CSV table of C-alpha atoms in Angstrom, one decimal:
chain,number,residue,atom,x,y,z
G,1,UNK,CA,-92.8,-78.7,13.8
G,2,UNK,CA,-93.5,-77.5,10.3
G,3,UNK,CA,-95.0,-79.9,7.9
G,4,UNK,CA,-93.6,-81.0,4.5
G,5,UNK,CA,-96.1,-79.1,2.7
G,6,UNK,CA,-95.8,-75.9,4.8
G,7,UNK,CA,-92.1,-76.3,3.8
G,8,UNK,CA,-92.8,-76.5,0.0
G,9,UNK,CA,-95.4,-74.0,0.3
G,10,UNK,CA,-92.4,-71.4,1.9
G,11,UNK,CA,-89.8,-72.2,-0.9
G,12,UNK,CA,-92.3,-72.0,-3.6
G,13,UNK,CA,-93.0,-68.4,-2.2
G,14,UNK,CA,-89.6,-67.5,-1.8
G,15,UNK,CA,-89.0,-69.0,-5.6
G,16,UNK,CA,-91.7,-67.0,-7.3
G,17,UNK,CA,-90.5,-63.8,-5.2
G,18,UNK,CA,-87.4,-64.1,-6.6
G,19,UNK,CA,-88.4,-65.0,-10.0
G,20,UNK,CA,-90.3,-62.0,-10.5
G,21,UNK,CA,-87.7,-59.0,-10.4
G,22,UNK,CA,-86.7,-57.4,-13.2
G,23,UNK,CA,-82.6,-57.6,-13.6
G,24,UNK,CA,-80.1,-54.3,-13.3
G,25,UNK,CA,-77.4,-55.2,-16.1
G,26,UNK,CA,-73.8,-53.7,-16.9
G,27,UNK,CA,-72.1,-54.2,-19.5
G,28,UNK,CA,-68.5,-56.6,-19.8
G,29,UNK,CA,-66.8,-54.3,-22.3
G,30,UNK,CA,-67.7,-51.7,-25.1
G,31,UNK,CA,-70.2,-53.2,-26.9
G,32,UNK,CA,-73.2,-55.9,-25.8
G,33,UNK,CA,-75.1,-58.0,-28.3
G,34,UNK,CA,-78.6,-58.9,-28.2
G,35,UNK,CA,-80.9,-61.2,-30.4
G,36,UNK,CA,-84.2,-63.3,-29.9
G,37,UNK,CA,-85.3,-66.7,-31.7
G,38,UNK,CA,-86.5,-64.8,-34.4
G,39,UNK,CA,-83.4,-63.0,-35.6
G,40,UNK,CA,-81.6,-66.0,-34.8
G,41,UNK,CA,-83.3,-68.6,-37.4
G,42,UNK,CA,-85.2,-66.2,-40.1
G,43,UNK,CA,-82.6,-63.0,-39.9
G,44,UNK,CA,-85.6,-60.9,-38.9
G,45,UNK,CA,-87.8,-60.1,-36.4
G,46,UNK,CA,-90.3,-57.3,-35.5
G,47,UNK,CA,-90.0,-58.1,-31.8
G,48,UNK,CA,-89.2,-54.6,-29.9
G,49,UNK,CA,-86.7,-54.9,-27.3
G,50,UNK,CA,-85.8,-51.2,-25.2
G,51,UNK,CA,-82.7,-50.3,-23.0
G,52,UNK,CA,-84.4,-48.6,-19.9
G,53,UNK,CA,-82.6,-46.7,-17.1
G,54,UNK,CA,-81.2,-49.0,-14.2
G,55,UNK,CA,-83.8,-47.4,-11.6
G,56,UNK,CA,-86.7,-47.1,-14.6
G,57,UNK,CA,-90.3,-48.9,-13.7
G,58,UNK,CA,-92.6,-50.4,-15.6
G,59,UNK,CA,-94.5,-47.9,-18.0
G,60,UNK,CA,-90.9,-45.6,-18.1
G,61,UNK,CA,-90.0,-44.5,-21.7
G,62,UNK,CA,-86.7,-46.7,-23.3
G,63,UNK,CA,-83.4,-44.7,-23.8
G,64,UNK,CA,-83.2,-46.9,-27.0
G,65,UNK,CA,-85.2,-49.2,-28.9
G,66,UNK,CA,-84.2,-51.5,-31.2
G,67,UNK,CA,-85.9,-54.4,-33.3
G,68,UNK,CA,-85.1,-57.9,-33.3
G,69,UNK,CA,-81.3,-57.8,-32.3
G,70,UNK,CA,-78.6,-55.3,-31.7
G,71,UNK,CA,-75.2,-54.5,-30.7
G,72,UNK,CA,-75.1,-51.8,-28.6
G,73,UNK,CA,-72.2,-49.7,-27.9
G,74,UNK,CA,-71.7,-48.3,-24.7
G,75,UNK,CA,-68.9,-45.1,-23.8
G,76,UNK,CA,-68.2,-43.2,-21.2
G,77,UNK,CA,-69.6,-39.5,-21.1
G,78,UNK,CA,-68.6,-37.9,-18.1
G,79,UNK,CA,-70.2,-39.4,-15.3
G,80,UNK,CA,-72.9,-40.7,-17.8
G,81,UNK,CA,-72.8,-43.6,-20.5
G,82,UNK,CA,-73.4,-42.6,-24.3
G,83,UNK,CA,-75.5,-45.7,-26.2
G,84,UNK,CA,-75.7,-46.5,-29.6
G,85,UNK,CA,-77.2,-49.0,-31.9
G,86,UNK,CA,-75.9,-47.8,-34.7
G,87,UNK,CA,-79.4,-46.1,-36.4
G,88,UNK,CA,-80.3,-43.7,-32.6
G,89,UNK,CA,-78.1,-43.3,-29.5
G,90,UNK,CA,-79.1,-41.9,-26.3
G,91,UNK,CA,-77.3,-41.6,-22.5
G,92,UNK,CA,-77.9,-43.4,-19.3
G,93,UNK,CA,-77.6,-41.4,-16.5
G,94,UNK,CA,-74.8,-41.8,-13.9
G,95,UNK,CA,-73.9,-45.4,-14.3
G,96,UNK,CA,-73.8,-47.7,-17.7
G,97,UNK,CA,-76.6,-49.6,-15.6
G,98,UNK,CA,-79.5,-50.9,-17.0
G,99,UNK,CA,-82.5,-52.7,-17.6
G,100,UNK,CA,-84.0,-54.2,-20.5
G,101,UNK,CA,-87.7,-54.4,-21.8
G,102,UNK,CA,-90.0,-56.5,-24.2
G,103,UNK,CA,-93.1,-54.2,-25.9
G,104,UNK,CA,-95.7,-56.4,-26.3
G,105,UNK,CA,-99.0,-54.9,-28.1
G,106,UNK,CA,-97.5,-51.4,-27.3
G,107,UNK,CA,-97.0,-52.1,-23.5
G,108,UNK,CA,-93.2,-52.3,-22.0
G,109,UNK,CA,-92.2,-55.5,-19.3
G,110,UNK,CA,-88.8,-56.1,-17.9
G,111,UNK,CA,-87.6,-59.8,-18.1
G,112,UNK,CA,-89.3,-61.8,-15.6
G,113,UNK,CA,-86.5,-64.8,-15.3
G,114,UNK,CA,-83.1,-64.7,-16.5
G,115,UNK,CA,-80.7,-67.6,-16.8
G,116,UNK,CA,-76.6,-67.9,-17.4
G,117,UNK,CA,-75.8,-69.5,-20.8
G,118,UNK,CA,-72.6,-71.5,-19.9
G,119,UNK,CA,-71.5,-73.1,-23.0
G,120,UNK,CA,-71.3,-69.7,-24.4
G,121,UNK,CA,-69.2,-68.8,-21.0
G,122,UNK,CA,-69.4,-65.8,-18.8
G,123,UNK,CA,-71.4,-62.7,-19.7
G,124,UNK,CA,-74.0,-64.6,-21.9
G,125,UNK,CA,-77.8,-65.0,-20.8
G,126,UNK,CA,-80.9,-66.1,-21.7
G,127,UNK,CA,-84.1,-63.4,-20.5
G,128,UNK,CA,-87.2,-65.1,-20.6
G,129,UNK,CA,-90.9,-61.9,-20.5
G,130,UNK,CA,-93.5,-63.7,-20.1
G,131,UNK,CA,-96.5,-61.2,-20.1
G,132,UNK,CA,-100.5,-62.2,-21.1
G,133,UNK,CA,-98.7,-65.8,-20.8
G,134,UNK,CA,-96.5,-65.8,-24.0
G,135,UNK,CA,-93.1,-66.6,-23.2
G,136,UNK,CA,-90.8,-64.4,-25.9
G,137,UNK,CA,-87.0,-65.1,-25.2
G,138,UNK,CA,-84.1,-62.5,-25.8
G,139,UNK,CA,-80.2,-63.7,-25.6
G,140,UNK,CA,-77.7,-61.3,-24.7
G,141,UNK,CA,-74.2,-61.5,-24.9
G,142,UNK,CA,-71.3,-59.3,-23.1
G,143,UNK,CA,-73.7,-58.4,-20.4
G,144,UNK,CA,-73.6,-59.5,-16.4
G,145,UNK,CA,-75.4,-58.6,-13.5
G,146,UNK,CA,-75.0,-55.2,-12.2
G,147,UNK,CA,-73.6,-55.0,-8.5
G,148,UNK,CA,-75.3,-52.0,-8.2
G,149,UNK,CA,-78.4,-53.6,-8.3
G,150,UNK,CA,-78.1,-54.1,-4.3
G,151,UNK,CA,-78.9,-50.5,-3.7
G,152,UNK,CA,-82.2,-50.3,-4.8
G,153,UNK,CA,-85.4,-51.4,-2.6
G,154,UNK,CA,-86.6,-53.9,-4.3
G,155,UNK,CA,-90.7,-54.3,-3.1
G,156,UNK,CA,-92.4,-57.4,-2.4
G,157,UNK,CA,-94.9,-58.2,-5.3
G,158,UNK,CA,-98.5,-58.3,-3.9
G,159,UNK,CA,-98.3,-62.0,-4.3
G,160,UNK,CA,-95.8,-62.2,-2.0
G,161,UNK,CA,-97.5,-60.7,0.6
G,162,UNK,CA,-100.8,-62.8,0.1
G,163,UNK,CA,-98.9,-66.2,0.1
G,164,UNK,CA,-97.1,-65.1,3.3
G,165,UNK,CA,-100.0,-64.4,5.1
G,166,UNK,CA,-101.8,-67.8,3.9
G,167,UNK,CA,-98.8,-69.3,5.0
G,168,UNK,CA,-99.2,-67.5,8.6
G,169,UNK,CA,-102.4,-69.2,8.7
G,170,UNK,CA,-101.3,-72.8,7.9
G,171,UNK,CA,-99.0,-72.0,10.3
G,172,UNK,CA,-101.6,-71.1,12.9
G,173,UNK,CA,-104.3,-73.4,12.0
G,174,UNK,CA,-101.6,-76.5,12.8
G,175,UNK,CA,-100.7,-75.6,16.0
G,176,UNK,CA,-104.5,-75.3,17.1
G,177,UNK,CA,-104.5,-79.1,16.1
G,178,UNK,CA,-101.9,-79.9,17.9
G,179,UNK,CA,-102.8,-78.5,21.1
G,180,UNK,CA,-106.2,-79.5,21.1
């Protein structure tokens, strides 16, 4: 039998490894709007946000930058999507999926949590980068998850596999007990 704390050990594992992927997004229409904290009480912010390819990783160049907040128009180009914040545009390649990145001190991360924002209703969300351990929030609006997102291989972070194996051990180690 598994004990209490092996239990909470496994769903904190399996919480953390979810926690830790970046999100595929589409958008819900034409246009999606994006702001952090900043924008949203002082107008302004120098906070750089990037719109990445849906299969980019982490160190990838942005298709489009923008500072702050945005609305970003998004149209159909073939089989690609044409984006545009209004100053730059740029295209996503084969799908109008993608991800979204925070540059802090000149290196990109992709949202490490992400949570619905219901009293704004469906399509809004709050996506939390928390890199060095500074949380910096960005709200998008007219945005959802991508069902695409199902086709990529998504790897286990390293600390996945180190808890697992710890966890192996507890495992181990109690049966030993119990059989002695």
């Amino acid at each position: 039998m598994i004990s209490k704390s092996t239990k909470g050990l496994a769903l904190s594992l399996l919480l953390v490894s979810g926690a830790s992927q970046a999100g595929v997004w589409a958008p819900t229409d034409g246009d999606s709007n994006f702001f952090d904290l900043d924008t949203l009480i002082f107008g302004t912010s120098t906070n750089e946000f990037g719109i990445f390819e849906d299969t980019a990783s982490i160190g990838a160049t942005p298709k489009l930058v923008f500072t702050g907040g945005a609305t970003i128009s998004f149209a159909q180009n073939g089989v690609n999507w044409d984006i545009s914040n209004g100053l730059s545009s740029s295209t996503l390649l084969g799908s109008y999926n993608f991800q979204i990145g925070y540059n802090r001190n000149g290196t990109w991360e992709f949202e490490a949590a992400t949570a619905p924002i219901a009293f704004l209703g469906n399509g809004a969300w709050e996506l939390a980068f928390t890199g060095q351990g500074n949380l910096k929030k960005l709200y998008a609006i007219d945005i959802q998850p991508s069902t695409a997102q199902a086709d990529f291989p998504v790897p286990l972070p390293p600390a996945a596999w180190l808890m697992g194996s710890a966890l192996l051990g507890l495992i181990g180690v109690g049966r030993r007990k119990k059989t002695a």
